[in-house]
Short mmCIF file of C-alpha atoms in Angstrom, two decimals:
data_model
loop_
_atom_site.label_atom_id
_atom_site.label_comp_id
_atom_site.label_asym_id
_atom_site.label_seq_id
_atom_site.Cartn_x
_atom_site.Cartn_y
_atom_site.Cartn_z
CA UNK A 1 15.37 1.45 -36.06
CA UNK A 2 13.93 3.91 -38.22
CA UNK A 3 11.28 1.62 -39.77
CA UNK A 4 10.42 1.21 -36.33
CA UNK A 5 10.63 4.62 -35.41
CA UNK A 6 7.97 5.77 -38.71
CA UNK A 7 5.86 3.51 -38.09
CA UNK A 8 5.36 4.05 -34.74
CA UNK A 9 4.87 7.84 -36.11
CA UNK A 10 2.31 6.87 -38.31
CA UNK A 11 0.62 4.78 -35.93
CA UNK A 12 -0.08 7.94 -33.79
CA UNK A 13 -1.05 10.25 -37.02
CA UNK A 14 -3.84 7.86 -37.94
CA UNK A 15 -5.29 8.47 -34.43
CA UNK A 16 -4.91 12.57 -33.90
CA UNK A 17 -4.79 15.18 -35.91
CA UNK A 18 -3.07 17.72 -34.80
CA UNK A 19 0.84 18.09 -33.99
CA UNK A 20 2.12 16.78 -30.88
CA UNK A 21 5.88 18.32 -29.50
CA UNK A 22 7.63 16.16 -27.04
CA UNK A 23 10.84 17.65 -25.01
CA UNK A 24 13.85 15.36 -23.97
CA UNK A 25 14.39 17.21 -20.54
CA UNK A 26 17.18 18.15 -19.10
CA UNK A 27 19.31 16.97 -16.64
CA UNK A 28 19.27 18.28 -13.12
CA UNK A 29 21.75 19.58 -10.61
CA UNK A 30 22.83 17.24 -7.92
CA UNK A 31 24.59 20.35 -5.61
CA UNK A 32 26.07 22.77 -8.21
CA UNK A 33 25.36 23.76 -12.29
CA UNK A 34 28.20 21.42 -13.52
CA UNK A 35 27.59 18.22 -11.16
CA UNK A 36 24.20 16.87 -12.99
CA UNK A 37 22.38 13.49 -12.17
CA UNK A 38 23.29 10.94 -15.32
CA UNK A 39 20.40 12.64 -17.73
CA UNK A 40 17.50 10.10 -18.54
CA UNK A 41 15.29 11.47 -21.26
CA UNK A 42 11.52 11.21 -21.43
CA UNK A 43 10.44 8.02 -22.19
CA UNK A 44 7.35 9.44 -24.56
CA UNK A 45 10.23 11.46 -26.43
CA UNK A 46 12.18 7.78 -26.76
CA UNK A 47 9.40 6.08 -27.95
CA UNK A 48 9.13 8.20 -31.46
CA UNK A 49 12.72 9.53 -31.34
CA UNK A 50 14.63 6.22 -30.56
CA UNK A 51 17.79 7.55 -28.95
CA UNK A 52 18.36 9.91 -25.58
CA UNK A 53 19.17 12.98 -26.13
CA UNK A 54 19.33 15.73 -24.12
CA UNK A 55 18.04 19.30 -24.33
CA UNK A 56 15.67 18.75 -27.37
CA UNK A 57 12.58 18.34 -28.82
CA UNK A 58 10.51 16.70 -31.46
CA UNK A 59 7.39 17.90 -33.25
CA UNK A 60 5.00 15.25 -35.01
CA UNK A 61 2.38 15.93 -37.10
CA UNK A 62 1.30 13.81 -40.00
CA UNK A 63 3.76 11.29 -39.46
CA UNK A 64 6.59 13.74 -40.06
CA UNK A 65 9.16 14.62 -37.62
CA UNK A 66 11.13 17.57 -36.96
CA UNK A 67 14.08 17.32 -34.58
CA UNK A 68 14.74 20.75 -32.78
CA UNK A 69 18.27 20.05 -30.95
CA UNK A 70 21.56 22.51 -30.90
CA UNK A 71 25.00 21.53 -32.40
CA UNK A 72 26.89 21.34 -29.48
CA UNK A 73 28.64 24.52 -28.25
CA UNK A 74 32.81 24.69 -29.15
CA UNK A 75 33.98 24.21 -26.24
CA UNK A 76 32.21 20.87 -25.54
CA UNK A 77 34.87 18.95 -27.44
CA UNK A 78 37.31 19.96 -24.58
CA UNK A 79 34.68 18.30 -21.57
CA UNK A 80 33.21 15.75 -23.38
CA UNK A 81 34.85 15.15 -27.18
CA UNK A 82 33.47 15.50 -30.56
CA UNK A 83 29.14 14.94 -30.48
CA UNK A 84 27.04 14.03 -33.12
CA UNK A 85 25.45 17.14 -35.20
CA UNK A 86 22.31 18.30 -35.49
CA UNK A 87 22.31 16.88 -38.65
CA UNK A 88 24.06 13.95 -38.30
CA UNK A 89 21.27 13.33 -35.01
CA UNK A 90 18.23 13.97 -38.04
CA UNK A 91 19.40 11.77 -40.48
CA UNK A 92 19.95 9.00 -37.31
CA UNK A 93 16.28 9.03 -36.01
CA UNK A 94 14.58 9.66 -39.75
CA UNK A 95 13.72 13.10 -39.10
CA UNK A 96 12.30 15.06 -42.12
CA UNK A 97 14.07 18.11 -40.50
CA UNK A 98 16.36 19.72 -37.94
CA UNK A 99 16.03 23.09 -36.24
CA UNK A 100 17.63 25.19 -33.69
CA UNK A 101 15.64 24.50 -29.76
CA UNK A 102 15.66 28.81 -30.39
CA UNK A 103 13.34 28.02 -33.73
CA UNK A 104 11.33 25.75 -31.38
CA UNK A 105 8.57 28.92 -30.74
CA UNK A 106 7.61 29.13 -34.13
CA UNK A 107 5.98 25.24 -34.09
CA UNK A 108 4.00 25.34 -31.45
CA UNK A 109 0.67 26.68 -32.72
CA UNK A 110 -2.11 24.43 -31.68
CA UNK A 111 0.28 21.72 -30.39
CA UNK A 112 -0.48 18.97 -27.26
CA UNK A 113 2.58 17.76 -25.15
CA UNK A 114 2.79 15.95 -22.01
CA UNK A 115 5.00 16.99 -19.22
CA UNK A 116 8.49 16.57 -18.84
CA UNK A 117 9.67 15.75 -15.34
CA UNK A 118 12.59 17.92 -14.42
CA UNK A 119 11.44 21.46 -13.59
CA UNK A 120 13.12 23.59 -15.64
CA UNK A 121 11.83 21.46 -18.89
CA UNK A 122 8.50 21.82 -17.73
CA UNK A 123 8.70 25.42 -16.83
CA UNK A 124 9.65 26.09 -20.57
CA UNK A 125 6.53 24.03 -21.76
CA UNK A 126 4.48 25.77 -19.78
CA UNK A 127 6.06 29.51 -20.84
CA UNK A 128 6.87 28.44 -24.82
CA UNK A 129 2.89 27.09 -25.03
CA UNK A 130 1.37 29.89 -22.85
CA UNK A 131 -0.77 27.77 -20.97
CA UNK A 132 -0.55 25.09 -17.95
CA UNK A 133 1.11 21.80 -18.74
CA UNK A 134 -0.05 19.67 -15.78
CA UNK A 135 2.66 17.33 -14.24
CA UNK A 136 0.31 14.46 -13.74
CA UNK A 137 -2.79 13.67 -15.41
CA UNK A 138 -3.44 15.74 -18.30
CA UNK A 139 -7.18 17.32 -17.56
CA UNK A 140 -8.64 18.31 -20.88
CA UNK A 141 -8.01 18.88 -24.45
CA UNK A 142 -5.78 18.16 -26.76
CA UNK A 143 -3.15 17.31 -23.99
CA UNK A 144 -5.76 14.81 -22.73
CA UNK A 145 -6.72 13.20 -26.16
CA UNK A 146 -2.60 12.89 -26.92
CA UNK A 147 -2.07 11.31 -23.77
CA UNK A 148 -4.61 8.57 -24.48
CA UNK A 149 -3.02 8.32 -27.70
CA UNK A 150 0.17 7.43 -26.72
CA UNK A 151 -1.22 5.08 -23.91
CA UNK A 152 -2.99 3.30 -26.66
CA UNK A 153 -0.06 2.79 -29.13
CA UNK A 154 2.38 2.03 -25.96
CA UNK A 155 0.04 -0.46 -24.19
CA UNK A 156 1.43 -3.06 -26.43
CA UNK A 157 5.07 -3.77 -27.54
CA UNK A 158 6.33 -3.93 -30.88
CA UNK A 159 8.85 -6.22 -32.14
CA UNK A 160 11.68 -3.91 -31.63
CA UNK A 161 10.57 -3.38 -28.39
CA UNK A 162 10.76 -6.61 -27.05
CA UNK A 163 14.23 -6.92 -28.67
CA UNK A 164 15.13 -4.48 -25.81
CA UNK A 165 12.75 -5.70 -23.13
CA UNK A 166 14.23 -9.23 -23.69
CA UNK A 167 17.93 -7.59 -23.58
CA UNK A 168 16.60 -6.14 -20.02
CA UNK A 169 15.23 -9.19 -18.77
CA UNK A 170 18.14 -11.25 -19.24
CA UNK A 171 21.27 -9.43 -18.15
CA UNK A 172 18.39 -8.83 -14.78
CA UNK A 173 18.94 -12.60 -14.88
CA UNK A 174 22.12 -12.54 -14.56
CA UNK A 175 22.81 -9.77 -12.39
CA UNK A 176 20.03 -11.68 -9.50
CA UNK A 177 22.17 -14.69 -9.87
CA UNK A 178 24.73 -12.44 -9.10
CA UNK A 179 23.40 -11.49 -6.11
CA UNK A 180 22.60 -15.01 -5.09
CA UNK A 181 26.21 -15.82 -5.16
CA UNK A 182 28.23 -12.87 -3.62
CA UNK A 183 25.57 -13.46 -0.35
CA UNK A 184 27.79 -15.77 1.71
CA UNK A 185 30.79 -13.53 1.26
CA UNK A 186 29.36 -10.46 1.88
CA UNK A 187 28.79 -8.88 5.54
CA UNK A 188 26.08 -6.27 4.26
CA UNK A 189 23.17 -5.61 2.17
CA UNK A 190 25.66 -3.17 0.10
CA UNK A 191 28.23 -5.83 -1.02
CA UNK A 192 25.28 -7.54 -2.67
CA UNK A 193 23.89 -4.73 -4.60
CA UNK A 194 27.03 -4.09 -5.49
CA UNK A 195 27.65 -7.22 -6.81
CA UNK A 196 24.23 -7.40 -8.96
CA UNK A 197 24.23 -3.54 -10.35
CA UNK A 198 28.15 -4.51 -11.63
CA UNK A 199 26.44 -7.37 -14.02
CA UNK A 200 24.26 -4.77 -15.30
CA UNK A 201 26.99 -1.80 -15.50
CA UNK A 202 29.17 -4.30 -17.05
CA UNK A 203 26.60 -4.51 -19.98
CA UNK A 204 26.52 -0.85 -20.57
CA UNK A 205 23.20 -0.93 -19.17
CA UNK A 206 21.70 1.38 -16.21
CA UNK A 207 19.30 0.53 -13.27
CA UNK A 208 15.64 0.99 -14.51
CA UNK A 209 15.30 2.06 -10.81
CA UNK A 210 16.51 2.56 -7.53
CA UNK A 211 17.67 -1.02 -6.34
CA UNK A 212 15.93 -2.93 -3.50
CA UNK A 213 18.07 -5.04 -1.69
CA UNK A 214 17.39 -5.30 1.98
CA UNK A 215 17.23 -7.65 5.07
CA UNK A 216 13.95 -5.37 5.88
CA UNK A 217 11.61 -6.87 2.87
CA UNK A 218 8.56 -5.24 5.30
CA UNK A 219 9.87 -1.96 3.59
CA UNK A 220 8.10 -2.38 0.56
CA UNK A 221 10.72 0.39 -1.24
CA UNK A 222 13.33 0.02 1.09
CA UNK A 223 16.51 2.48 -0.69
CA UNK A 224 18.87 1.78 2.55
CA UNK A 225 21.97 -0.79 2.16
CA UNK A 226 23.53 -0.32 5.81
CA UNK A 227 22.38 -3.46 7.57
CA UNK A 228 24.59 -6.64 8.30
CA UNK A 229 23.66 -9.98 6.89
CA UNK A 230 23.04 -12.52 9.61
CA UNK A 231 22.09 -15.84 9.90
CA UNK A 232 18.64 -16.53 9.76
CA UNK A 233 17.43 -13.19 7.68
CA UNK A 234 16.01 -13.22 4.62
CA UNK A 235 17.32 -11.39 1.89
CA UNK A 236 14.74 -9.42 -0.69
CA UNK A 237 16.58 -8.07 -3.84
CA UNK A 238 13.94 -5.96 -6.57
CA UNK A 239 16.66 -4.90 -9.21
CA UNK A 240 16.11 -4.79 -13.19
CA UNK A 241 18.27 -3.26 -15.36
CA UNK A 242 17.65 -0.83 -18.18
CA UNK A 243 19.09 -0.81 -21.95
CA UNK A 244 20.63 2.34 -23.23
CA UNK A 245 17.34 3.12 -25.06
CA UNK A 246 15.54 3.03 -21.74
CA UNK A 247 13.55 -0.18 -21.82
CA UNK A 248 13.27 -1.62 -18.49
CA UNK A 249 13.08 -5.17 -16.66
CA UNK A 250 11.95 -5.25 -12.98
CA UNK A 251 12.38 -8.30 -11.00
CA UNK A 252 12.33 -9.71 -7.44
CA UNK A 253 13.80 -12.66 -5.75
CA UNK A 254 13.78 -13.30 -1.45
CA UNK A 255 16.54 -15.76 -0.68
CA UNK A 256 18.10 -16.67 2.91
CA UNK A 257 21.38 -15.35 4.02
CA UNK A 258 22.40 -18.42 4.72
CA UNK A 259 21.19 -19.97 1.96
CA UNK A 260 18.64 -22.52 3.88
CA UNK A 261 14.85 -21.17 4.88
CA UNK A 262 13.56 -22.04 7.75
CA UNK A 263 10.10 -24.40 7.86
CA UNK A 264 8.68 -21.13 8.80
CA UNK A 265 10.21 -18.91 6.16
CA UNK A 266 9.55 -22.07 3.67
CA UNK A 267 5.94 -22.22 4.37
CA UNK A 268 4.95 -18.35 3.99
CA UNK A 269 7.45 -18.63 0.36
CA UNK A 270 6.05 -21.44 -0.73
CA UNK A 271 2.39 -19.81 -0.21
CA UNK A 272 3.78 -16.67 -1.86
CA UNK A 273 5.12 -19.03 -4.91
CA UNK A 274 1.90 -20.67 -5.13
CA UNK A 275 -0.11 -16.93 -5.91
CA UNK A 276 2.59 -16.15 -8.60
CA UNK A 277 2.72 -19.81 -10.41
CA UNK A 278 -1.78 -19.41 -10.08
CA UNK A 279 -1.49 -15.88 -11.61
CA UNK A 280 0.39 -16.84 -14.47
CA UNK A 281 -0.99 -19.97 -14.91
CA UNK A 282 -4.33 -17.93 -15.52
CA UNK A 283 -2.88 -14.66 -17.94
CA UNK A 284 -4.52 -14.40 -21.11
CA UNK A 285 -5.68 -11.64 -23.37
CA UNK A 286 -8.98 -10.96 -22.21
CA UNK A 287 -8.59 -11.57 -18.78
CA UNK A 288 -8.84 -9.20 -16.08
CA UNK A 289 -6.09 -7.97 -14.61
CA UNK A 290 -8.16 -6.69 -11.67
CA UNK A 291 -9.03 -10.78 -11.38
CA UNK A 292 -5.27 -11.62 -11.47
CA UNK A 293 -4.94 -9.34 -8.23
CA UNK A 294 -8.17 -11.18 -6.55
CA UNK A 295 -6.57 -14.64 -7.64
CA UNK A 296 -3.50 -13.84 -5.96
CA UNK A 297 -4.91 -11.91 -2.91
CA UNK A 298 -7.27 -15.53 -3.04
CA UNK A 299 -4.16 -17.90 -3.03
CA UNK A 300 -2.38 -16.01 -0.11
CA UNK A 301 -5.92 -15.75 2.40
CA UNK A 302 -6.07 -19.82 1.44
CA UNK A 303 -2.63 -20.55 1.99
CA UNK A 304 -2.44 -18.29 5.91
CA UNK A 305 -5.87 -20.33 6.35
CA UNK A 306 -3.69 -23.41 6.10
CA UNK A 307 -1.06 -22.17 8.20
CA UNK A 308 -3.48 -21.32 11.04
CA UNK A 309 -2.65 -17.29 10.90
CA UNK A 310 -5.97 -16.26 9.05
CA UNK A 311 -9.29 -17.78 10.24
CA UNK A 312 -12.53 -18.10 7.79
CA UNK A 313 -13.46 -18.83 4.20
CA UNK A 314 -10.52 -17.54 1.85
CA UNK A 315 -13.18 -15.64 -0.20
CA UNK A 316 -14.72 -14.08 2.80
CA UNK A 317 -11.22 -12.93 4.15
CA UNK A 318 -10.24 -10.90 0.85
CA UNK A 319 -14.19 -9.82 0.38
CA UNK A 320 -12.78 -7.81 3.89
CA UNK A 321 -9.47 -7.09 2.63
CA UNK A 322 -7.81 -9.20 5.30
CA UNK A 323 -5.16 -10.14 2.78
CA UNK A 324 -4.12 -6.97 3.05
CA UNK A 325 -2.88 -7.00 6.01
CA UNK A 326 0.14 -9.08 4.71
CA UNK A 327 -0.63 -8.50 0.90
CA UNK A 328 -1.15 -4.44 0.44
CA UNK A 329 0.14 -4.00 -2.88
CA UNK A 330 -1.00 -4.75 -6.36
CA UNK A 331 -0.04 -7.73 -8.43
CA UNK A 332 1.97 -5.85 -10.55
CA UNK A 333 1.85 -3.07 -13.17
CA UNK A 334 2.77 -2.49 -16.43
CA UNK A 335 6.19 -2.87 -17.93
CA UNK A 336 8.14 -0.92 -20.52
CA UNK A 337 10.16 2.33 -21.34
CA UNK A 338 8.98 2.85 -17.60
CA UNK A 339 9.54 0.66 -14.73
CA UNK A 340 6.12 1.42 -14.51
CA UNK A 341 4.96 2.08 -17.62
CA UNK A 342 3.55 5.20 -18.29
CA UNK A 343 2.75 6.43 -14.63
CA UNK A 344 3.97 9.64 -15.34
CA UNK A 345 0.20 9.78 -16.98
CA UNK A 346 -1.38 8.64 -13.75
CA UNK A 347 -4.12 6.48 -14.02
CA UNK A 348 -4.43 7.55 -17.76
CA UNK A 349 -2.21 4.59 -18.29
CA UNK A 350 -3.22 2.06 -16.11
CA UNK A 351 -6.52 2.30 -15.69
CA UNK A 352 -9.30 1.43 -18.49
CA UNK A 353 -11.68 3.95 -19.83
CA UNK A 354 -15.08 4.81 -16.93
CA UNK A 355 -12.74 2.92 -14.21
CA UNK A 356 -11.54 4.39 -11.38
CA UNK A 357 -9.44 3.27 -8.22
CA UNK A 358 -10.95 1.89 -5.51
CA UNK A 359 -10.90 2.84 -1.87
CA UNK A 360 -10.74 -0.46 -0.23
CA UNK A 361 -7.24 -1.01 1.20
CA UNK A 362 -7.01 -4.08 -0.55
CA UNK A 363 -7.20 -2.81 -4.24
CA UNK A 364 -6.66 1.11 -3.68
CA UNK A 365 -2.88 0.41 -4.72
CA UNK A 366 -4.29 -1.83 -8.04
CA UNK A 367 -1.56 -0.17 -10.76
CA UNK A 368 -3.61 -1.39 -13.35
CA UNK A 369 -6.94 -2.31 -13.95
CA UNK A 370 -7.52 -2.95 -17.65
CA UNK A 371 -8.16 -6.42 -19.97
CA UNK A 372 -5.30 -8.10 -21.04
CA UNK A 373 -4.23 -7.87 -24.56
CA UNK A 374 -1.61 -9.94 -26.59
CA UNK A 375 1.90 -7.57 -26.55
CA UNK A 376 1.60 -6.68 -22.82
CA UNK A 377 4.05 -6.72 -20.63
CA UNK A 378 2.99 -6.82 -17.16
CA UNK A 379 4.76 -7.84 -13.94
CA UNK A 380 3.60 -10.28 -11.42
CA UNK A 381 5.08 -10.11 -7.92
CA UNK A 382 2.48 -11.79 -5.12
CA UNK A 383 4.33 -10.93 -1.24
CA UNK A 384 4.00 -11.71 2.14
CA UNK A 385 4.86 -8.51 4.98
CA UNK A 386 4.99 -8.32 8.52
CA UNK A 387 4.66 -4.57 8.51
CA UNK A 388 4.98 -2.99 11.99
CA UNK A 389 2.70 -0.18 11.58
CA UNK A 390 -0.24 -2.31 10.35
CA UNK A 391 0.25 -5.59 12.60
CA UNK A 392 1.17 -3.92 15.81
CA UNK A 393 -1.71 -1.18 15.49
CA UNK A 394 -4.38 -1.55 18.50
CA UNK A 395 -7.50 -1.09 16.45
CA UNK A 396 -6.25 -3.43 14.00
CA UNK A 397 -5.61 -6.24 16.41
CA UNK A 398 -9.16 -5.21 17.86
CA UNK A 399 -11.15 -5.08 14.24
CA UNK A 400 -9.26 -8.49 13.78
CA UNK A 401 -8.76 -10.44 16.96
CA UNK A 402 -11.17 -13.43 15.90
CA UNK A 403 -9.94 -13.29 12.25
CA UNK A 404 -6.22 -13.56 12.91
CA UNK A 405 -4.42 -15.81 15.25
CA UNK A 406 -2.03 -13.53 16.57
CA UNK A 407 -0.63 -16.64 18.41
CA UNK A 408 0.29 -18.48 15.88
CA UNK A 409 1.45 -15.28 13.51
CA UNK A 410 3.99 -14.90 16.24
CA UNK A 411 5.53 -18.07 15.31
CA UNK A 412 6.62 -16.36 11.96
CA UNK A 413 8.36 -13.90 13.14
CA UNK A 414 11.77 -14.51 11.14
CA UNK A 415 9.82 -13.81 8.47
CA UNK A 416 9.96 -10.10 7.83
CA UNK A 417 8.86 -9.90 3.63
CA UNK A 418 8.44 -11.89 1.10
CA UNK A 419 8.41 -11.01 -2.87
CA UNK A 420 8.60 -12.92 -5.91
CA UNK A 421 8.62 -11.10 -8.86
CA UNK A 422 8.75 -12.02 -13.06
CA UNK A 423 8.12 -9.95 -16.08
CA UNK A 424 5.41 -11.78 -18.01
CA UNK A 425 4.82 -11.18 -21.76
CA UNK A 426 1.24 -11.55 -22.76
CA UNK A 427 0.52 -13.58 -25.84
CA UNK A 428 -1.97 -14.77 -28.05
CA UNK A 429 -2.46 -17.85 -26.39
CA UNK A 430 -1.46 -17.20 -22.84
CA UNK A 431 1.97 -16.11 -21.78
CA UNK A 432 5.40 -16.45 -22.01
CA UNK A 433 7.84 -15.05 -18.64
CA UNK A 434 10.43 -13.28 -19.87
CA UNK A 435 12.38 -13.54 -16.68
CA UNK A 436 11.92 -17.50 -17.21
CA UNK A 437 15.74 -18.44 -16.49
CA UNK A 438 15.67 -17.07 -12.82
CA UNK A 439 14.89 -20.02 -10.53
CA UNK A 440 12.24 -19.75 -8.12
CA UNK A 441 11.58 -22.80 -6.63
CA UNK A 442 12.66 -22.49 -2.86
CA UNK A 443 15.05 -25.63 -3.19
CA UNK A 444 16.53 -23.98 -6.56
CA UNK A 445 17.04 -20.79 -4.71
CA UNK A 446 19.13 -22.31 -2.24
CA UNK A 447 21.44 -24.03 -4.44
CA UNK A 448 22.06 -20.35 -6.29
CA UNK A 449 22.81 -19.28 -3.12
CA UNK A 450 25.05 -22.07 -2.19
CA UNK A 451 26.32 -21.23 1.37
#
């Protein structure tokens, strides 16, 4: 790890020169001081520093580290037995040297950060480097020119990266299949998250996010596990695990409850199925994300042509964002020490240099916009939603009345949403989905269901 961790230190050295000071954070407070959320530290602080600590920083510069952390206090053996020192933390990570966080003040002349999250971290950035640490987006300066930085050295995955992104990926595997299996048993959407976040607990592992598991796909982050599996629904489970050193998976699978689709619920998966096989089929470095989205939003208008539902040239339909009606999101985002990698730098991250996001509704919610490159890791996850507030809105069924058949949509009604989701690695001669050993095949679905 520390190999790993220097070079990754003098990766960043050779591209700024001047010293950088990332915080952990801190946990929060769910309802009183000692009842905290489960910390997660900063993923820009886990990139250089390797492990998550808690309540401390790190100042590069050079390619050297200092660690600024405090030995733990004497009563903390009683609450939660003997820690790691300081020192014992320094010579861990590879740091050159260890201070006090109270020694922290005297390092911070001409330094760039980025912000921490939790409020009370960023409050001390802001009063320790007497000036405005911005939350999202860093505006100018050296703030700006770190951030860009560290979105160039992160864009890509090292070896020991993928160690932990493949780690991630597979026990995400196995907690889906999980899922799969505890569905005809289980009376509500609960009992099956259950069953798939146990798989990952089980591995010592976290959830890289709050689960999606829900009879309600249409909710595109639906957080609610209340409703009753019946006969006929489909289920939609987005769930990916996350290792102890915070590197994430993220995947989606839409199965029926009673483990059979429907020809209707068939036809609008299979269509869904066909935009994720075309997408990866087509990934490359090079290639356009932004034309990964279009394929996909291209494959969906064809295959609702088919079906009857969408009327007009494919090409024309997207061109007017009519995919979007069924298709709002983007194609995916990035994937790494963030479920979505680097968001907490806004479109920094995601977007290439001189781009910006558009306004059409069909690519306004494009996560990332950049050419591919060999050591991405992007997901692809294509859907299908009947969203209430979209379909049933007068002025869209009177913008759209010759361009959908509302008639025949109507026929489709079982089918609520759709999502199939994969973490694919890009290479240097294409791509390789790191999610591979999840079935998605309708017909394979249904047998890991098994009802």
């Amino acid at each position: 790890m520390q190999t790993t961790l220097h070079q990754r230190r003098q990766k960043l050295a050779e591209i700024i020169d001047f010293p950088t000071v990332l915080w952990s954070g801190n946990s929060s407070p769910r309802n009183f001081p000692a009842n905290t959320f489960p910390h997660r530290a900063n993923s820009h602080f886990l990139y250089f520093a390797g492990i998550p600590l808690e309540n401390a920083a790190i100042r590069l510069e050079s390619g050297k580290l200092q660690l600024f952390i405090d030995d733990p206090h004497p009563s903390s053996a009683l609450w939660h037995g003997e820690t790691p020192t300081r020192e014992e933390i320094a010579a861990k990570i590879g740091a050159d040297e260890a201070k006090t966080m109270a020694e922290l003040g005297n390092y911070l002349e001409n330094a760039a950060t980025v912000p921490v999250q939790d409020a009370a971290t960023w409050t001390q950035q802001t009063q320790l480097l007497n000036r405005p640490v911005f939350p999202k987006n860093p505006r100018s300066g050296i703030d700006l020119e770190l951030a860009k930085a560290i979105v160039s050295l992160r864009l890509t995955h090292d070896a020991a990266a993928l160690v932990e992104l493949r780690k991630a990926a597979n026990v995400s595997v196995t907690a889906h299949k999980a899922g799969m299996a505890a569905t005809s048993s289980a009376k509500l959407e609960a009992e099956v998250r259950a069953a798939m976040e146990a798989v990952i607990m089980g591995q010592n592992m976290t959830t890289a996010y709050t689960s999606i598991v829900t009879v309600h796909g249409e909710v595109l982050h639906n957080n609610h596990y209340y409703h009753s599996l019946q006969p006929g629904d489909l289920l939609l489970a987005d769930v990916g695990a996350e290792t102890q050193t915070g590197w994430a998976a993220d995947i989606t699978r839409t199965w029926p409850v009673s483990g059979k689709f429907s020809s209707t619920q068939r036809d609008i998966y299979d269509i869904v199925l066909a935009a994720h096989d075309a997408c990866i089929q087509n990934i490359a470095p090079g290639v356009e994300y932004a034309d990964i989205h279009l394929l996909a939003a291209t494959t969906i208008a064809e295959g609702l042509v088919d079906l009857g539902i969408l009327q007009g040239k494919p090409e024309d339909l997207v061109k007017m964002d009519l995919h979007a009606l069924f298709f709002p999101h983007g194609i995916g985002h990035l994937l790494g020490l963030d479920v979505h990698d680097m968001e907490d730098l806004g479109d920094i991250a995601g977007y290439d240099q001189g781009r910006s996001r558009s306004s059409r509704f069909g690519l306004s919610y494009l996560r990332l916009n950049r050419p591919l490159r060999a050591g991405m890791l992007v997901t692809i996850e294509p859907g299908f939603y009947q969203v209430p507030a979209i379909l049933n809105n007068p002025k869209t069924r009177d913008q759209y009345q010759y361009l959908v058949n509302w008639e025949r949509l109507a026929q489709f009604a079982d089918v609520r949403g759709i999502r199939i989701e994969d973490d694919v690695l890009v290479t240097e001669l294409g791509s390789e989905v790191l999610t591979a050993a999840l079935p998605n095949q309708a017909s394979a679905v249904e047998d890991l269901v098994g009802c």
